[in-house]
Tab-separated table of C-alpha atoms in Angstrom:
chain	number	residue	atom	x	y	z
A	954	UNK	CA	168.597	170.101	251.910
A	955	UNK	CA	165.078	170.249	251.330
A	956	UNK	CA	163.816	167.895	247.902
A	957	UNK	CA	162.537	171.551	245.770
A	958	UNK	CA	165.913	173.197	246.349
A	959	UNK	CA	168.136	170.270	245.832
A	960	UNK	CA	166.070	170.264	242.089
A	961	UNK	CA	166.374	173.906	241.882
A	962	UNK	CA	170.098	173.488	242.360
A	963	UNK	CA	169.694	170.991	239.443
A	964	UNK	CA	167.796	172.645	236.806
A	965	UNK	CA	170.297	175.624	237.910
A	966	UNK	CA	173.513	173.555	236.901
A	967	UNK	CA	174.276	175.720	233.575
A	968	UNK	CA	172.068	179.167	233.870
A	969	UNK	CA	174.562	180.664	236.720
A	970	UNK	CA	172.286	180.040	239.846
A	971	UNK	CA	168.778	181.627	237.460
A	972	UNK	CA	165.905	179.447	237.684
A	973	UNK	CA	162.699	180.299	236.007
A	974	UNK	CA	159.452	178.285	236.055
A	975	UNK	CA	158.470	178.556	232.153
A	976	UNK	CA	161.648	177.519	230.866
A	977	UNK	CA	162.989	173.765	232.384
A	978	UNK	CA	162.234	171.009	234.177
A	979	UNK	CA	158.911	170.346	235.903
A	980	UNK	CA	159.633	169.892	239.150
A	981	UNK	CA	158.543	165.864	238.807
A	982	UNK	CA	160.866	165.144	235.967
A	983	UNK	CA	163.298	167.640	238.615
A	984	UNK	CA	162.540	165.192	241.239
A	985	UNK	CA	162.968	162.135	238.638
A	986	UNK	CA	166.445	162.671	237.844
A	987	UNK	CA	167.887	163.569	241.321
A	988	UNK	CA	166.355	160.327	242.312
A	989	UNK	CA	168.122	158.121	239.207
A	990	UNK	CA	171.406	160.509	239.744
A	991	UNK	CA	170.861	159.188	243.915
A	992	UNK	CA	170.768	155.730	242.935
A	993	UNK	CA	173.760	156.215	240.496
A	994	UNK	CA	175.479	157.509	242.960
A	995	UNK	CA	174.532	155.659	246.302
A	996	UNK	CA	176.487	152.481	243.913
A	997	UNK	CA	179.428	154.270	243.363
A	998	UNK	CA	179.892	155.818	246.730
A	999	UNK	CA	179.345	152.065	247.945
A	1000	UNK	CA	182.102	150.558	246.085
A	1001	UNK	CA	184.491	152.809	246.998
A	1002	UNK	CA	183.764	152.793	251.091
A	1003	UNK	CA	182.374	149.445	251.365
A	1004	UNK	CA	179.342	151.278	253.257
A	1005	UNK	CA	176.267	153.604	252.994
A	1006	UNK	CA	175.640	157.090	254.398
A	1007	UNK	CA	173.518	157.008	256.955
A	1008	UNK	CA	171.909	159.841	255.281
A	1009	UNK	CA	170.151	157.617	252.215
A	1010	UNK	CA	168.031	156.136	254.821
A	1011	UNK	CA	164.439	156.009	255.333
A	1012	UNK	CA	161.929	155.119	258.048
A	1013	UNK	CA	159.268	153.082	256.895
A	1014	UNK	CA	156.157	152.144	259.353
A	1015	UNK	CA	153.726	150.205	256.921
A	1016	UNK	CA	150.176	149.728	258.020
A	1017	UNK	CA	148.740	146.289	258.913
A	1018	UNK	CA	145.973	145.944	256.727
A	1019	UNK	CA	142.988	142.740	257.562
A	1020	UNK	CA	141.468	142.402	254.455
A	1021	UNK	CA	145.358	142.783	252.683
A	1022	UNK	CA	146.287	139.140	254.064
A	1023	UNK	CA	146.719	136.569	251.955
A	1024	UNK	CA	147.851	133.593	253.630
A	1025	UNK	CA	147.800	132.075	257.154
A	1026	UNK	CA	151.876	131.655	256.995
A	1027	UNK	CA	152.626	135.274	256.863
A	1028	UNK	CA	151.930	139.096	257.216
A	1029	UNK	CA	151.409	141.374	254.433
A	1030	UNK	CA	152.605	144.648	254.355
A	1031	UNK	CA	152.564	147.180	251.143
A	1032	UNK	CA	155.937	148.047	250.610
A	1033	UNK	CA	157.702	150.828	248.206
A	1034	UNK	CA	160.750	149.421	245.971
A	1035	UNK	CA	163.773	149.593	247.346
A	1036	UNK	CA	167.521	150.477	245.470
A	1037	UNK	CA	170.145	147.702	244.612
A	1038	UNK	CA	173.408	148.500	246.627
A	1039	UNK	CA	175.624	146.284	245.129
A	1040	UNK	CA	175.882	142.605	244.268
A	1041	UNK	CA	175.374	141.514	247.544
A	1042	UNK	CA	172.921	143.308	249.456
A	1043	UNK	CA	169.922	145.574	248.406
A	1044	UNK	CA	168.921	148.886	250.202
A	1045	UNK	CA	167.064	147.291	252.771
A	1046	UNK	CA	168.889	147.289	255.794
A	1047	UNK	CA	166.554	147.169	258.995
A	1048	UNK	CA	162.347	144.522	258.863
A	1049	UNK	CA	161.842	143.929	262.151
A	1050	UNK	CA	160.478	145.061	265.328
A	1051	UNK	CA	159.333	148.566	266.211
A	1052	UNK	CA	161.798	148.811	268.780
A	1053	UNK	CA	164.425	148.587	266.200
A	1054	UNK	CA	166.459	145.438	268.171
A	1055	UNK	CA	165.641	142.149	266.251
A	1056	UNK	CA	166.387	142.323	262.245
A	1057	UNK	CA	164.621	139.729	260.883
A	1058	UNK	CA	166.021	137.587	258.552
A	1059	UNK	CA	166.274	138.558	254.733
A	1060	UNK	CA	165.060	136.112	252.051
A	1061	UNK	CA	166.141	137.694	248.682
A	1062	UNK	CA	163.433	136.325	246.558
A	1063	UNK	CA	160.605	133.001	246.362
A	1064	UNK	CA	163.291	130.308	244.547
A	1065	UNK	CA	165.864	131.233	247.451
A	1066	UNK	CA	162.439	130.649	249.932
A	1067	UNK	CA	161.911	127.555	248.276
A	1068	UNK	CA	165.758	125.982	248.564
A	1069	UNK	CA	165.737	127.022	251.922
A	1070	UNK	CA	162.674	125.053	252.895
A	1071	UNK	CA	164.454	121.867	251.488
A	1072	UNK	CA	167.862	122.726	254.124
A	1073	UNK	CA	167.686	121.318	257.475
A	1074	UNK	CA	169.448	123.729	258.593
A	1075	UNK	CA	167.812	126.616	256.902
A	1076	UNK	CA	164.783	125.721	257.760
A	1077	UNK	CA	165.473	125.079	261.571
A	1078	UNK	CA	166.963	128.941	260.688
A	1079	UNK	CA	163.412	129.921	259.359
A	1080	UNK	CA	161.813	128.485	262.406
A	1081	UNK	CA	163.717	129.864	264.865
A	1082	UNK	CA	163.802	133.488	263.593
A	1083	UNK	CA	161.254	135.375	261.457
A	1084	UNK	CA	161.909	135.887	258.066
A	1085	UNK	CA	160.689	138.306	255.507
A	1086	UNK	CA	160.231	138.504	251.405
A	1087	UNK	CA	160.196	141.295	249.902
A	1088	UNK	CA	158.575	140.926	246.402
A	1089	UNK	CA	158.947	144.306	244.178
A	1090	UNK	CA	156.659	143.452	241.784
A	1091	UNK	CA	153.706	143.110	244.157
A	1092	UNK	CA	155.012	146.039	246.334
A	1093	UNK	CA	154.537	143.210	248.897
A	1094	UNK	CA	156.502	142.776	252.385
A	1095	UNK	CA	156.093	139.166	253.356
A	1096	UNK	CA	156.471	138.913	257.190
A	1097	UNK	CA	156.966	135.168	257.984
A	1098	UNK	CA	155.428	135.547	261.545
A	1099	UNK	CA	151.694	134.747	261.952
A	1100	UNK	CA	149.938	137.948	263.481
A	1101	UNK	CA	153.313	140.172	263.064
A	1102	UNK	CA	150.873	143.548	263.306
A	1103	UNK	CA	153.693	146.304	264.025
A	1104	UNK	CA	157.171	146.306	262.049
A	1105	UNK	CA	159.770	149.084	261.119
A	1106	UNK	CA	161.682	149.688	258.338
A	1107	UNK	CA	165.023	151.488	257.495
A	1108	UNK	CA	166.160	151.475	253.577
A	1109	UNK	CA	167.303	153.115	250.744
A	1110	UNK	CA	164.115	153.778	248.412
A	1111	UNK	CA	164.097	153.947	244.814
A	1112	UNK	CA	161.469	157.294	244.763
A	1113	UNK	CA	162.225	158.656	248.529
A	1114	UNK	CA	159.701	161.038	248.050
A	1115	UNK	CA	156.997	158.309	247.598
A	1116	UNK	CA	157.365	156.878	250.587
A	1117	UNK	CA	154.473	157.637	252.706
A	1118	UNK	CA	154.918	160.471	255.219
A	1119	UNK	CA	157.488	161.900	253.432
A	1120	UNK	CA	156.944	165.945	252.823
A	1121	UNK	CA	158.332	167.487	249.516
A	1122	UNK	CA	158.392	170.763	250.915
A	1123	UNK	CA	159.773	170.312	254.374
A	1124	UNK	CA	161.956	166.496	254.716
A	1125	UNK	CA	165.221	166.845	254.092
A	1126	UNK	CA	165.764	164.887	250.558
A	1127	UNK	CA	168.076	161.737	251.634
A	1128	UNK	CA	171.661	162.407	250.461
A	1129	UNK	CA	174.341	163.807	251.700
A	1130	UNK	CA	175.300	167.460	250.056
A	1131	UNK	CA	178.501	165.882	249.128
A	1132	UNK	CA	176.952	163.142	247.439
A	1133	UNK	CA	174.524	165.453	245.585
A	1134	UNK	CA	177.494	167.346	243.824
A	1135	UNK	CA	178.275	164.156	241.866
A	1136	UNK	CA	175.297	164.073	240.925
A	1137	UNK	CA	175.123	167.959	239.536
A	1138	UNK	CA	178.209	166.611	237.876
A	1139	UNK	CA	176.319	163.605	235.855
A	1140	UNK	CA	173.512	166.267	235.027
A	1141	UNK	CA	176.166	168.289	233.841
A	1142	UNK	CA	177.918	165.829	231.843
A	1143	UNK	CA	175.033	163.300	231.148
A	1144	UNK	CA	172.587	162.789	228.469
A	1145	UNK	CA	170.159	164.826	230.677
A	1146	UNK	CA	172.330	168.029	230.384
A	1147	UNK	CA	170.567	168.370	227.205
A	1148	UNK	CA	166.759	168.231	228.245
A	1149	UNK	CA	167.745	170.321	231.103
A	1150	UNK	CA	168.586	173.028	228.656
A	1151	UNK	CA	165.712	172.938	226.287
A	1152	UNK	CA	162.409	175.212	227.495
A	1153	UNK	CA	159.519	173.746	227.837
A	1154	UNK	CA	157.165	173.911	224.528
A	1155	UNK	CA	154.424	175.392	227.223
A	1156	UNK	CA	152.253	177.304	224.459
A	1157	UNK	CA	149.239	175.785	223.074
A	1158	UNK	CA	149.698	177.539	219.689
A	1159	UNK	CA	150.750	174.503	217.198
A	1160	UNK	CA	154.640	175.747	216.643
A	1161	UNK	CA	157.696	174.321	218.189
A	1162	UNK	CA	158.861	176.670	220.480
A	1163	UNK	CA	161.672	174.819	222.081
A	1164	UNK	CA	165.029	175.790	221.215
A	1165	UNK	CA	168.272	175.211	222.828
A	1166	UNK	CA	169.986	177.870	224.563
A	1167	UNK	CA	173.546	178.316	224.289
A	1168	UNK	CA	175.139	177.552	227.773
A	1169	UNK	CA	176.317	180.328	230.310
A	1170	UNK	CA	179.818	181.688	230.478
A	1171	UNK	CA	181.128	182.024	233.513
B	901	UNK	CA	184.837	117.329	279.097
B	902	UNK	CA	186.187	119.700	281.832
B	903	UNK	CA	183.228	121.782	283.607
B	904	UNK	CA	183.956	124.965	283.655
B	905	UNK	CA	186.589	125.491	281.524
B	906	UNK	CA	184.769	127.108	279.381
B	907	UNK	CA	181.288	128.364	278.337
B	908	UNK	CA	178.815	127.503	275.151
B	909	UNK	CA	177.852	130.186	273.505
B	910	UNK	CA	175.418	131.034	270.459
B	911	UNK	CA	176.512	130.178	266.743
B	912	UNK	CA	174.465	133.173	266.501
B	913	UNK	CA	177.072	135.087	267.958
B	914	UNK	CA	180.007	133.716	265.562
B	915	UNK	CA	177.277	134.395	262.399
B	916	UNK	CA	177.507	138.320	263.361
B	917	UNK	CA	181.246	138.620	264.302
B	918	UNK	CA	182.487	136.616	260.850
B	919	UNK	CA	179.529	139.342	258.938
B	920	UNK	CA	181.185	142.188	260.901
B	921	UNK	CA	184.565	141.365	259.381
B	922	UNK	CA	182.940	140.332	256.100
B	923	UNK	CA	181.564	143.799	256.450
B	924	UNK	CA	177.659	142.713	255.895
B	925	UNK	CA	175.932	143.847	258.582
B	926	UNK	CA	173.670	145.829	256.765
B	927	UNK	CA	171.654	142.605	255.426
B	928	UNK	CA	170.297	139.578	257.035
B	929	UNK	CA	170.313	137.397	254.349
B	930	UNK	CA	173.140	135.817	254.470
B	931	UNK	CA	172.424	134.432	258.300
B	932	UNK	CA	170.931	131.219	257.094
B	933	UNK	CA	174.187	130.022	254.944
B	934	UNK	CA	176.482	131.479	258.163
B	935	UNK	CA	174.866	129.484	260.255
B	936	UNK	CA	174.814	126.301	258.433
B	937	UNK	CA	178.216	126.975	257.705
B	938	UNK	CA	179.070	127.255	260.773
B	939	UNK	CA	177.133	124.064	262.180
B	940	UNK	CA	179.588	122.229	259.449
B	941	UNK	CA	182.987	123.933	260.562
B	942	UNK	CA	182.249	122.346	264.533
B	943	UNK	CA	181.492	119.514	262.965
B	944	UNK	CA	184.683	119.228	260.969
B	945	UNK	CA	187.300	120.470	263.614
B	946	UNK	CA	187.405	116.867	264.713
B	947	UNK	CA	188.234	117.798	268.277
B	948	UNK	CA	187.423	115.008	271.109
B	949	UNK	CA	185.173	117.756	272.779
B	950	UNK	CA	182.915	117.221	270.377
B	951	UNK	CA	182.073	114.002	271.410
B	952	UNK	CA	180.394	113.253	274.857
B	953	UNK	CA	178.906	110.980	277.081
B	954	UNK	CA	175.317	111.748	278.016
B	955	UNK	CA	172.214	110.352	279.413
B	956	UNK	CA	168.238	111.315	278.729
B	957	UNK	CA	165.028	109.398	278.978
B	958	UNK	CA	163.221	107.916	276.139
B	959	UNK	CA	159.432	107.169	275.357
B	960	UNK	CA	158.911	103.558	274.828
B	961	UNK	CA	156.062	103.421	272.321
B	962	UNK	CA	154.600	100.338	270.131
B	963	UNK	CA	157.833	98.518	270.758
B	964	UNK	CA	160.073	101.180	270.173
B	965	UNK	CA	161.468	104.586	271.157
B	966	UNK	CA	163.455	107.308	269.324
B	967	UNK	CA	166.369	107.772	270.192
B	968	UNK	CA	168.082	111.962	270.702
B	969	UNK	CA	169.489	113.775	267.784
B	970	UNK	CA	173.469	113.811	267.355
B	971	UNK	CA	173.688	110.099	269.173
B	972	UNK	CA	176.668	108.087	267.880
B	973	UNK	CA	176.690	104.873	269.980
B	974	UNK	CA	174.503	103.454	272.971
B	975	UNK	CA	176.237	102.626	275.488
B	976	UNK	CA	173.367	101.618	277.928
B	977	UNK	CA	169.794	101.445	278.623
B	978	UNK	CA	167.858	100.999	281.655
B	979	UNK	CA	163.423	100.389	281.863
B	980	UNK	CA	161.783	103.369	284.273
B	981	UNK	CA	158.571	102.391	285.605
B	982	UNK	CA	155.457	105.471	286.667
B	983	UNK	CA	157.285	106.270	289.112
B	984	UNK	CA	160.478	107.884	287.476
B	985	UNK	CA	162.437	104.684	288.702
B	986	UNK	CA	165.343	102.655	287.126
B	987	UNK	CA	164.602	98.597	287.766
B	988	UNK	CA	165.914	95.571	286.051
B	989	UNK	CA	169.217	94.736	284.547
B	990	UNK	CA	170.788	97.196	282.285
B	991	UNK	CA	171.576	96.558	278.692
B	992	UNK	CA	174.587	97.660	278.048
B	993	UNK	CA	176.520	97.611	274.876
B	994	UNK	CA	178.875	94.715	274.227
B	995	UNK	CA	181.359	96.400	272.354
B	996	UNK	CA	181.848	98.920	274.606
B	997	UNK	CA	182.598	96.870	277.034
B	998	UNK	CA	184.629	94.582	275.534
B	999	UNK	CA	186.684	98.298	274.562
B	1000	UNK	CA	187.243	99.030	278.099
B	1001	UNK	CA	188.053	95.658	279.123
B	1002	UNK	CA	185.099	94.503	281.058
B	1003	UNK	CA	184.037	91.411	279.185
B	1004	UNK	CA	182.786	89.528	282.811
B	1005	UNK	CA	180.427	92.654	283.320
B	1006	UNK	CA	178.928	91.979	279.672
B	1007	UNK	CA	178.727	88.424	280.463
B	1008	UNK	CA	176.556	89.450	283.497
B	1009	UNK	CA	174.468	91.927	281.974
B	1010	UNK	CA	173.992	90.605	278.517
B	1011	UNK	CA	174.694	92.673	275.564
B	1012	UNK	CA	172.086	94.720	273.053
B	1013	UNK	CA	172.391	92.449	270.383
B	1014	UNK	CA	169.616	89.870	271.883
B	1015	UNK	CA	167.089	92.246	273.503
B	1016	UNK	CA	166.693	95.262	270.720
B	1017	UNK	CA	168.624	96.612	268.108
B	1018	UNK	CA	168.953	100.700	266.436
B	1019	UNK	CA	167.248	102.056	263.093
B	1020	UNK	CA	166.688	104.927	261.651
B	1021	UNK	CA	166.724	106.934	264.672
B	1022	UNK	CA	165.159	104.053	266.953
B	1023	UNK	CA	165.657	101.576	268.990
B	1024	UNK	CA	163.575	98.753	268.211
B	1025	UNK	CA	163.061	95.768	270.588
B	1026	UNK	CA	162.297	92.426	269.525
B	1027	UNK	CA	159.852	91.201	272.154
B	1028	UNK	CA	157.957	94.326	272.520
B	1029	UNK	CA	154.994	92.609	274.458
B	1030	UNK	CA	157.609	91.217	277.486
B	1031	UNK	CA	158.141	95.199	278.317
B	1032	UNK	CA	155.743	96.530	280.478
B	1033	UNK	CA	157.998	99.924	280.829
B	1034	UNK	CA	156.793	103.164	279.107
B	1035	UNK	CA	160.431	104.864	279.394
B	1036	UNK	CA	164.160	104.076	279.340
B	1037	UNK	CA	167.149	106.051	280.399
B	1038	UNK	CA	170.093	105.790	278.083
B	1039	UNK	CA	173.495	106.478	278.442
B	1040	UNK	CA	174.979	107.477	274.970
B	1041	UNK	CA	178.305	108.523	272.952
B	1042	UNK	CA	176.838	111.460	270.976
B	1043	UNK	CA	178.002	114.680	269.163
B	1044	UNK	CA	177.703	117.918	271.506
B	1045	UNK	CA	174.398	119.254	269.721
B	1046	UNK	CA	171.099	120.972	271.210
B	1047	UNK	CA	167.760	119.184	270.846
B	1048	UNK	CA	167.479	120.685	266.790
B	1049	UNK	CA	170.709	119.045	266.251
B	1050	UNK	CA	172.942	122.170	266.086
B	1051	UNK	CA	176.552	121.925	267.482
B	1052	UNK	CA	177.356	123.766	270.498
B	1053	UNK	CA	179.930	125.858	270.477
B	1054	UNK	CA	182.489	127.175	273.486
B	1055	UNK	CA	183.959	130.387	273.184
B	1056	UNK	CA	187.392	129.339	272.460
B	1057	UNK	CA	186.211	127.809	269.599
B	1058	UNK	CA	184.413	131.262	267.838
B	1059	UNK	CA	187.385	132.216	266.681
B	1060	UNK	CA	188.262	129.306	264.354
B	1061	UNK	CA	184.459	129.152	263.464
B	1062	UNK	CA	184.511	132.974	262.445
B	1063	UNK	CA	187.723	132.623	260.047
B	1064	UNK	CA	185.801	129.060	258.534
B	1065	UNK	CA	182.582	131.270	258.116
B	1066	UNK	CA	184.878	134.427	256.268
B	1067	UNK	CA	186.817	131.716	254.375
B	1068	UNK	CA	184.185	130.240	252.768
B	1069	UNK	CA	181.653	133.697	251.880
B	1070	UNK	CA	184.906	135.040	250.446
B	1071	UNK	CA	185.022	132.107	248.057
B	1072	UNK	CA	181.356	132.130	247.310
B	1073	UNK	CA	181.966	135.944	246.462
B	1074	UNK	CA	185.312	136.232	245.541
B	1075	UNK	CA	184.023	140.079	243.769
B	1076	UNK	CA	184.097	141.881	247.094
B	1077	UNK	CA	187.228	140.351	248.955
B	1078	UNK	CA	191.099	139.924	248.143
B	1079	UNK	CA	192.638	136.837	247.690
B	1080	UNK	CA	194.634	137.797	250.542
B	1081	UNK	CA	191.873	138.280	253.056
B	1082	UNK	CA	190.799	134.541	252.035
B	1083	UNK	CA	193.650	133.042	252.409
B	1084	UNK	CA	194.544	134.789	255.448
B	1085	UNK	CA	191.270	133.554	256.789
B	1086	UNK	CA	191.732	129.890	255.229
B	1087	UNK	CA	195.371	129.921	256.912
B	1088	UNK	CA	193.426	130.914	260.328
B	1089	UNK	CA	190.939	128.436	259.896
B	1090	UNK	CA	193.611	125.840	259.827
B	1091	UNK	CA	195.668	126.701	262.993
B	1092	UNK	CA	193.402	127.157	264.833
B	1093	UNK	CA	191.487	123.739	263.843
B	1094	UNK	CA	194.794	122.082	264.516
B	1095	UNK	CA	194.851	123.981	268.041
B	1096	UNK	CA	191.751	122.979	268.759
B	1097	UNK	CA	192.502	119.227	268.206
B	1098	UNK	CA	195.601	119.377	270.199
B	1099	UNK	CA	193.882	121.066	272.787
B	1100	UNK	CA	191.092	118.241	272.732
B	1101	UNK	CA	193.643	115.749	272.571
B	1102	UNK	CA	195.505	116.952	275.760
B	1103	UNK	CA	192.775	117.642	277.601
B	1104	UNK	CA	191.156	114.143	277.253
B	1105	UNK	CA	193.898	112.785	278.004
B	1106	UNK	CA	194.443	114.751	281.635
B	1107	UNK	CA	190.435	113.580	282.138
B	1108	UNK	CA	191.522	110.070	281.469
B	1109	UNK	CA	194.984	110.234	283.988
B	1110	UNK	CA	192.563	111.876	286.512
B	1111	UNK	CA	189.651	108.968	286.209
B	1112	UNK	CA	192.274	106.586	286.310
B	1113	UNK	CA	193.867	107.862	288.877
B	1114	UNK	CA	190.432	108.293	290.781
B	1115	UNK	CA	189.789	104.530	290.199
B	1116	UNK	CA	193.625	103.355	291.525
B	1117	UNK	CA	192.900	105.409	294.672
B	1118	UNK	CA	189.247	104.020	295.766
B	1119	UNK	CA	191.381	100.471	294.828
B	1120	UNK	CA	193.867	100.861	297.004
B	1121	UNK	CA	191.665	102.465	299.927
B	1122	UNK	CA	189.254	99.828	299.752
B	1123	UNK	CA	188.342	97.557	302.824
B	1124	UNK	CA	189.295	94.524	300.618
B	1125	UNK	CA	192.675	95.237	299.666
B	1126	UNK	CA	193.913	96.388	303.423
């Protein structure tokens, strides 16, 4: 489903299928929760199957920029952040080449770069294929290749509809539908139930108008 | 070694089996430790097959020349001049020779002790102005590795190296697998290490019956003992 209905369907939860504008969510803090409630529930799904729906992922084509480069020892891409799968692997699943057959090599952060350099063997590894560092709080894609112009890349992202290319109104928000009722149920059930609930104090007229509606019976 | 018998494939290739039963083949960046890991199980199988005979030329340079990655004991050396061309007497390696019982061929020869001797990585001769040669060819006991020093591997070998590889990741994260998967895997690791030594063990020993058998025949057809 399409991102604005999946947060329709949200803000929806507890008024029997009404939505009106005036009253909830703005669509961004919409868009903000199904996003947190995604990530919530990309985890859980992950632990229980050991694997993640091909549905969560993203293409990502980033843009060789000249005057971005830093350094003569690698390629710098921009690069959005990326969600935490579980203990052992990240969302990032596919840096490599456009044809999508060569993965390069993951290096998780710059002290695991730096005790590989002092490895024989993990260095002969780092010659022999390219490696890549992805650095979060940069937004930076390291490519360890000199002159490494054209890369693809497939991964979970921590604000899908960031990513750039990606259409609100006509992409199909990454989840599966079955995935996005657990997350209706942690809206439901979750500190958030109670925001969703409370109109938006819209009027410019100095009073509080916000008050919380008692929920729908079925 | 038996040529043939099997083939050498990629460590590469036993890095993304063990991750596809170690269910990780959605990252990469656990390669690096796969690999090394399983550079060290080859090395630690202990099988004869991991040790071979070889030859390769050397550059003689400022008295000394460095000698290939993975070598374990010279067995012989022999001066090339320009022309690609083996001259003067070999130096071959007393001990050796004394181990296979040809102590007059030593005598003849000479041993390495006098003209050079190995280390770090080189083999350094002691009258370096006397050689007028730029290369060597050596004859060598060395471990089965490529040119970066990485064990090659045959294909009846990826399965013991996958169960090593899955036996030690489950230990290093013990969160994501049973104790049953690694011990499964550590019980795999160590039949088929033990297979792989008997196999080595039977197999040098048919290459030994059939070189000795070689040598009794070209004996007993030779002009000199009709």
């Amino acid at each position: 489903m399409k991102t604005l209905q999946l947060v329709e369907l949200l803000i929806a939860v507890d008024t029997g299928g009404v939505f009106t504008d005036e009253a909830r969510l703005q669509p961004e803090l919409g868009i903000s929760v199904l996003d947190a409630g995604r990530a919530f529930v990309l985890a859980e799904q992950h632990k229980k199957v050991g694997r993640v729906h091909p549905d969560y992922l993203q293409y990502y084509y980033p843009e060789y920029k000249e005057d971005y480069q830093l350094d003569d020892c690698y390629t710098l891409f921009e690069m959005p952040r990326v969600l935490s799968v579980n203990y052992i692997e990240d969302g990032i699943q596919y840096v490599g080449s456009i044809t999508g057959d060569d993965n390069f090599t993951r290096i998780r952060n710059r002290a695991q770069l730096s005790s590989r350099k002092k490895h024989r063997m993990h260095a002969l590894w780092m010659n022999k294929h390219t490696s890549y560092l992805y650095d979060p709080t940069f937004g930076n894609l390291e490519v360890y290749k000199k002159g490494q112009r054209h890369i693809r890349v497939e991964a979970i992202f921590e604000q899908p509809t960031k990513v750039e290319g990606f259409n609100v109104e006509e992409d199909e928000y990454p989840i599966p539908l079955d995935h996005f009722k657990r997350v209706e149920e942690l809206v439901r059930s979750g500190t958030i139930a109670h925001i969703v609930k409370v109109p938006a104090n819209t009027v410019s007229n100095s009073q509080d108008d916000k008050q919380v509606r008692s929920e729908v019976k079925p | 070694m038996q040529v043939g018998a099997f083939q050498y494939i990629s460590l590469v290739e036993a890095v993304e089996a063990a991750k596809e039963d170690l269910r990780i083949q959605d990252t990469t960046e656990h390669d690096p430790y796969l690999f090394r890991k399983a550079d060290e199980a080859l090395r630690h199988t202990g099988a004869y097959k991991n040790y071979v005979k070889k030859v390769c030329k050397v550059d003689i340079l400022d008295g000394r020349a460095k000698l290939p990655v993975g070598l374990q004991r010279l067995t012989g050396l022999r001066f090339v001049d320009g022309n690609g061309i083996c001259y003067g007497q070999p130096y071959l390696d007393l001990d050796f020779l004394n181990n296979c019982g040809c102590n007059d061929v030593a005598g003849n020869y000479g041993n390495l002790y006098n003209p050079h001797e190995v280390q770090d990585g080189y083999i350094v001769f002691h009258d370096p102005s006397n050689i007028s040669a730029t290369q060597a060819n050596i004859a060598y006991m060395g471990r089965n590795v490529d040119s970066d020093g990485v064990m090659y591997m045959s294909d009846r070998e990826e399965r013991a190296v996958i169960a090593y590889l899955c036996y030690h990741f489950s230990l290093a994260y013990p969160e994501g697998y049973t104790q049953h998967f690694n011990y499964e895997k550590k019980r795999e690791w160590t039949n088929q290490k033990k297979y792989l030594r008997g196999l080595s063990q039977k197999e040098r020993f048919e290459e030994n019956k059939r070189q000795i058998s070689a040598i009794f025949k070209a004996w007993i057809l030779s002009d000199q003992n009709v």
